[in-house]
Amino acid sequence: MTDPVFEARTHLAPVETLHQVIALLNIPPLEAAALNSGAPPHRQQATIYAALAEWATCSAQAAEQFGGQEHTAGLTTQYAFLIESIDEHATSWWTAPGDGCAAGIEASPDTAETFARIVRERYLQHVADHLDDFDGWLEQEPYLRVSVWDIRRAADGNRHALREGDHPPQTYARVLKASKIAPHAVEIRTPLQVFHQVHARQRS
């Protein structure tokens, strides 16, 4: 009888391929530490395979419970997001966002917390892919902040009814912040984290 572990050993995929599998399976973005980046390749393989196995188990349960349901609008949430480079010495969270910030509106089946992480990871990947455009920004050692609002909840809790349709998608999150409506999730990365995570994406 063939030893299944030995059989699996002969079919191990390289780390680069496993990263592609992570993307294909829509696994929520994983931190470099969670992926064991920087460790020897076989250690990275073991870590990623374990993450894939955990995600596969959860996905199988989700498919069993919800697979027969179509993804209707009721299963997604409209989020407004704002990506800012912030001053660590700023005395107020409510400081008006600068001209260089990015914002938008997007539908997602994820929680606000997960969606904020997705936006943050996507932005850092964009920086890594267009590093020449961000050299000056990185030299300023920026703090990165991603704020996310559940649009329905933000409108329901606001007596002035700042409706999404009254503002362009790229400005709505700014309006919510200017109106001092607290976001439903916030992700912050320090300058050191930004530097390491951007350059880790360059090498992957």
Coordinates of C-alpha atoms in Angstrom, one line a residue:
M1 CA 0.0 0.0 0.0
T2 CA 1.4 3.4 -1.0
D3 CA 2.1 5.8 1.8
P4 CA -0.2 8.8 1.1
V5 CA 2.3 11.3 2.5
F6 CA 5.0 10.0 0.3
E7 CA 2.6 10.1 -2.7
A8 CA 1.8 13.7 -1.8
R9 CA 5.5 14.5 -1.6
T10 CA 5.9 13.7 -5.3
H11 CA 3.1 16.1 -6.3
L12 CA 4.0 19.2 -4.2
A13 CA 3.5 22.4 -6.1
P14 CA 6.1 25.2 -5.9
V15 CA 5.4 28.2 -3.7
E16 CA 4.6 30.4 -6.7
T17 CA 1.9 28.1 -7.9
L18 CA 0.4 27.9 -4.5
H19 CA 0.1 31.7 -4.4
Q20 CA -1.9 31.4 -7.7
V21 CA -4.1 28.8 -6.1
I22 CA -4.8 31.2 -3.2
A23 CA -5.9 33.8 -5.7
L24 CA -8.1 31.3 -7.7
L25 CA -9.9 30.1 -4.6
N26 CA -10.7 33.7 -3.5
I27 CA -9.0 33.2 -0.2
P28 CA -9.1 36.4 1.8
P29 CA -5.7 38.2 1.7
L30 CA -3.1 36.7 4.0
E31 CA -0.4 38.5 5.8
A32 CA 3.2 37.8 4.9
A33 CA 3.6 36.3 8.4
A34 CA 0.6 34.1 7.9
L35 CA 2.2 32.8 4.7
N36 CA 5.6 32.2 6.4
S37 CA 7.2 34.4 3.8
G38 CA 11.0 34.5 4.1
A39 CA 11.2 30.9 5.4
P40 CA 12.8 28.1 3.4
P41 CA 10.5 27.0 0.4
H42 CA 9.5 23.8 2.1
R43 CA 8.3 25.6 5.2
Q44 CA 6.4 28.1 3.0
Q45 CA 4.8 25.1 1.2
A46 CA 3.7 23.5 4.5
T47 CA 2.2 26.8 5.8
I48 CA 0.3 27.5 2.5
Y49 CA -1.0 23.9 2.2
A50 CA -2.3 24.2 5.8
A51 CA -4.0 27.5 5.0
L52 CA -5.5 25.9 1.8
A53 CA -6.8 22.9 3.7
E54 CA -8.4 25.1 6.4
W55 CA -10.1 27.3 3.7
A56 CA -11.2 24.2 1.7
T57 CA -12.9 22.8 4.8
C58 CA -14.8 26.1 5.4
S59 CA -15.6 26.4 1.7
A60 CA -17.0 22.9 1.7
Q61 CA -19.3 23.7 4.6
A62 CA -20.4 26.9 2.9
A63 CA -21.1 25.1 -0.3
E64 CA -23.1 22.5 1.6
Q65 CA -25.2 25.1 3.5
F66 CA -25.6 27.9 1.0
G67 CA -24.5 26.4 -2.4
G68 CA -28.1 26.0 -3.5
Q69 CA -28.9 29.7 -3.0
E70 CA -28.2 32.2 -5.7
H71 CA -26.1 35.2 -4.8
T72 CA -28.8 37.9 -4.8
A73 CA -28.4 41.5 -3.9
G74 CA -29.5 40.6 -0.4
L75 CA -26.3 38.6 0.1
T76 CA -24.0 41.4 -0.7
T77 CA -23.3 44.8 0.9
Q78 CA -22.6 48.1 -0.7
Y79 CA -19.5 49.6 0.9
A80 CA -17.9 53.0 0.6
F81 CA -14.2 53.0 1.2
L82 CA -11.5 55.7 1.7
I83 CA -7.7 55.0 1.4
E84 CA -5.6 57.7 3.1
S85 CA -2.0 58.5 3.8
I86 CA -2.2 59.9 7.3
D87 CA 0.0 62.1 9.5
E88 CA 1.0 60.3 12.7
H89 CA 0.9 63.7 14.5
A90 CA -2.7 64.5 13.4
T91 CA -4.7 65.5 16.4
S92 CA -8.1 64.5 15.0
W93 CA -9.3 61.5 13.1
W94 CA -11.7 63.8 11.3
T95 CA -9.0 65.8 9.4
A96 CA -10.1 66.3 5.8
P97 CA -8.6 63.7 3.5
G98 CA -5.9 64.9 1.2
D99 CA -6.1 65.1 -2.6
G100 CA -4.0 62.0 -3.0
C101 CA -6.5 59.6 -1.3
A102 CA -8.4 57.0 -3.2
A103 CA -12.1 56.2 -2.6
G104 CA -15.0 54.4 -4.2
I105 CA -18.1 52.2 -3.8
E106 CA -18.1 48.5 -4.2
A107 CA -20.5 45.6 -3.5
S108 CA -19.1 42.6 -1.5
P109 CA -20.4 39.5 0.3
D110 CA -17.8 40.0 3.0
T111 CA -18.1 41.7 6.4
A112 CA -16.9 45.3 6.7
E113 CA -13.7 44.1 8.5
T114 CA -12.8 41.6 5.8
F115 CA -13.6 44.0 3.0
A116 CA -11.3 46.6 4.6
R117 CA -8.5 44.1 4.6
I118 CA -9.2 43.2 0.9
V119 CA -9.1 46.9 -0.1
R120 CA -5.8 47.4 1.9
E121 CA -4.2 44.3 0.3
R122 CA -5.3 45.3 -3.2
Y123 CA -4.0 48.9 -2.7
L124 CA -0.6 47.7 -1.5
Q125 CA -0.4 45.3 -4.4
H126 CA -1.2 48.2 -6.7
V127 CA 1.7 50.2 -5.1
A128 CA 4.1 47.3 -5.6
D129 CA 3.0 46.9 -9.2
H130 CA 3.5 50.7 -9.9
L131 CA 6.4 51.4 -7.6
D132 CA 7.9 54.1 -9.8
D133 CA 4.7 56.1 -9.3
F134 CA 5.0 55.8 -5.5
D135 CA 8.7 56.3 -4.8
G136 CA 8.2 59.8 -3.4
W137 CA 5.2 58.6 -1.3
L138 CA 7.1 55.7 0.2
E139 CA 10.0 58.0 1.1
Q140 CA 7.6 60.0 3.2
E141 CA 7.1 56.9 5.4
P142 CA 3.4 57.1 5.3
Y143 CA 0.8 55.6 7.6
L144 CA -1.9 53.9 5.5
R145 CA -5.5 54.0 6.7
V146 CA -8.4 52.2 5.0
S147 CA -11.9 53.2 6.2
V148 CA -15.0 51.3 5.2
W149 CA -18.7 52.3 5.6
D150 CA -21.7 50.0 5.2
I151 CA -23.7 52.4 3.0
R152 CA -27.1 51.2 4.2
R153 CA -26.2 51.4 7.8
A154 CA -24.5 54.7 7.4
A155 CA -27.7 56.2 5.7
D156 CA -30.0 54.6 8.3
G157 CA -28.1 56.0 11.2
N158 CA -27.8 59.5 9.7
R159 CA -30.7 61.9 10.1
H160 CA -29.5 64.1 7.3
A161 CA -29.9 61.1 4.9
L162 CA -26.6 61.3 3.0
R163 CA -27.8 59.1 0.2
E164 CA -25.3 57.3 -2.0
G165 CA -27.1 58.4 -5.2
D166 CA -26.6 62.1 -4.4
H167 CA -22.8 61.8 -4.7
P168 CA -20.3 60.4 -7.2
P169 CA -18.8 57.0 -6.0
Q170 CA -15.3 58.5 -5.7
T171 CA -16.5 61.2 -3.3
Y172 CA -19.2 59.5 -1.2
A173 CA -16.7 58.2 1.4
R174 CA -15.3 61.7 1.8
V175 CA -18.8 63.0 2.4
L176 CA -19.4 60.4 5.1
K177 CA -16.2 61.3 6.8
A178 CA -16.8 65.0 6.5
S179 CA -20.2 64.4 8.1
K180 CA -18.4 62.7 11.0
I181 CA -20.2 59.4 10.4
A182 CA -18.0 56.7 12.0
P183 CA -16.8 53.9 9.6
H184 CA -17.7 50.3 10.3
A185 CA -14.2 49.0 9.9
V186 CA -10.7 50.6 9.8
E187 CA -7.4 49.1 8.7
I188 CA -4.1 50.9 9.6
R189 CA -0.6 50.0 8.6
T190 CA 2.6 51.7 10.0
P191 CA 5.3 53.0 7.6
L192 CA 7.4 49.9 8.4
Q193 CA 4.5 47.6 7.6
V194 CA 3.8 49.4 4.4
F195 CA 7.5 49.2 3.3
H196 CA 7.9 45.5 4.1
Q197 CA 4.5 44.5 2.6
V198 CA 5.0 46.5 -0.6
H199 CA 8.5 45.0 -1.2
A200 CA 7.3 41.5 -0.3
R201 CA 4.8 41.7 -3.1
Q202 CA 7.5 42.8 -5.5
R203 CA 9.4 39.6 -4.8
S204 CA 6.3 37.3 -5.0

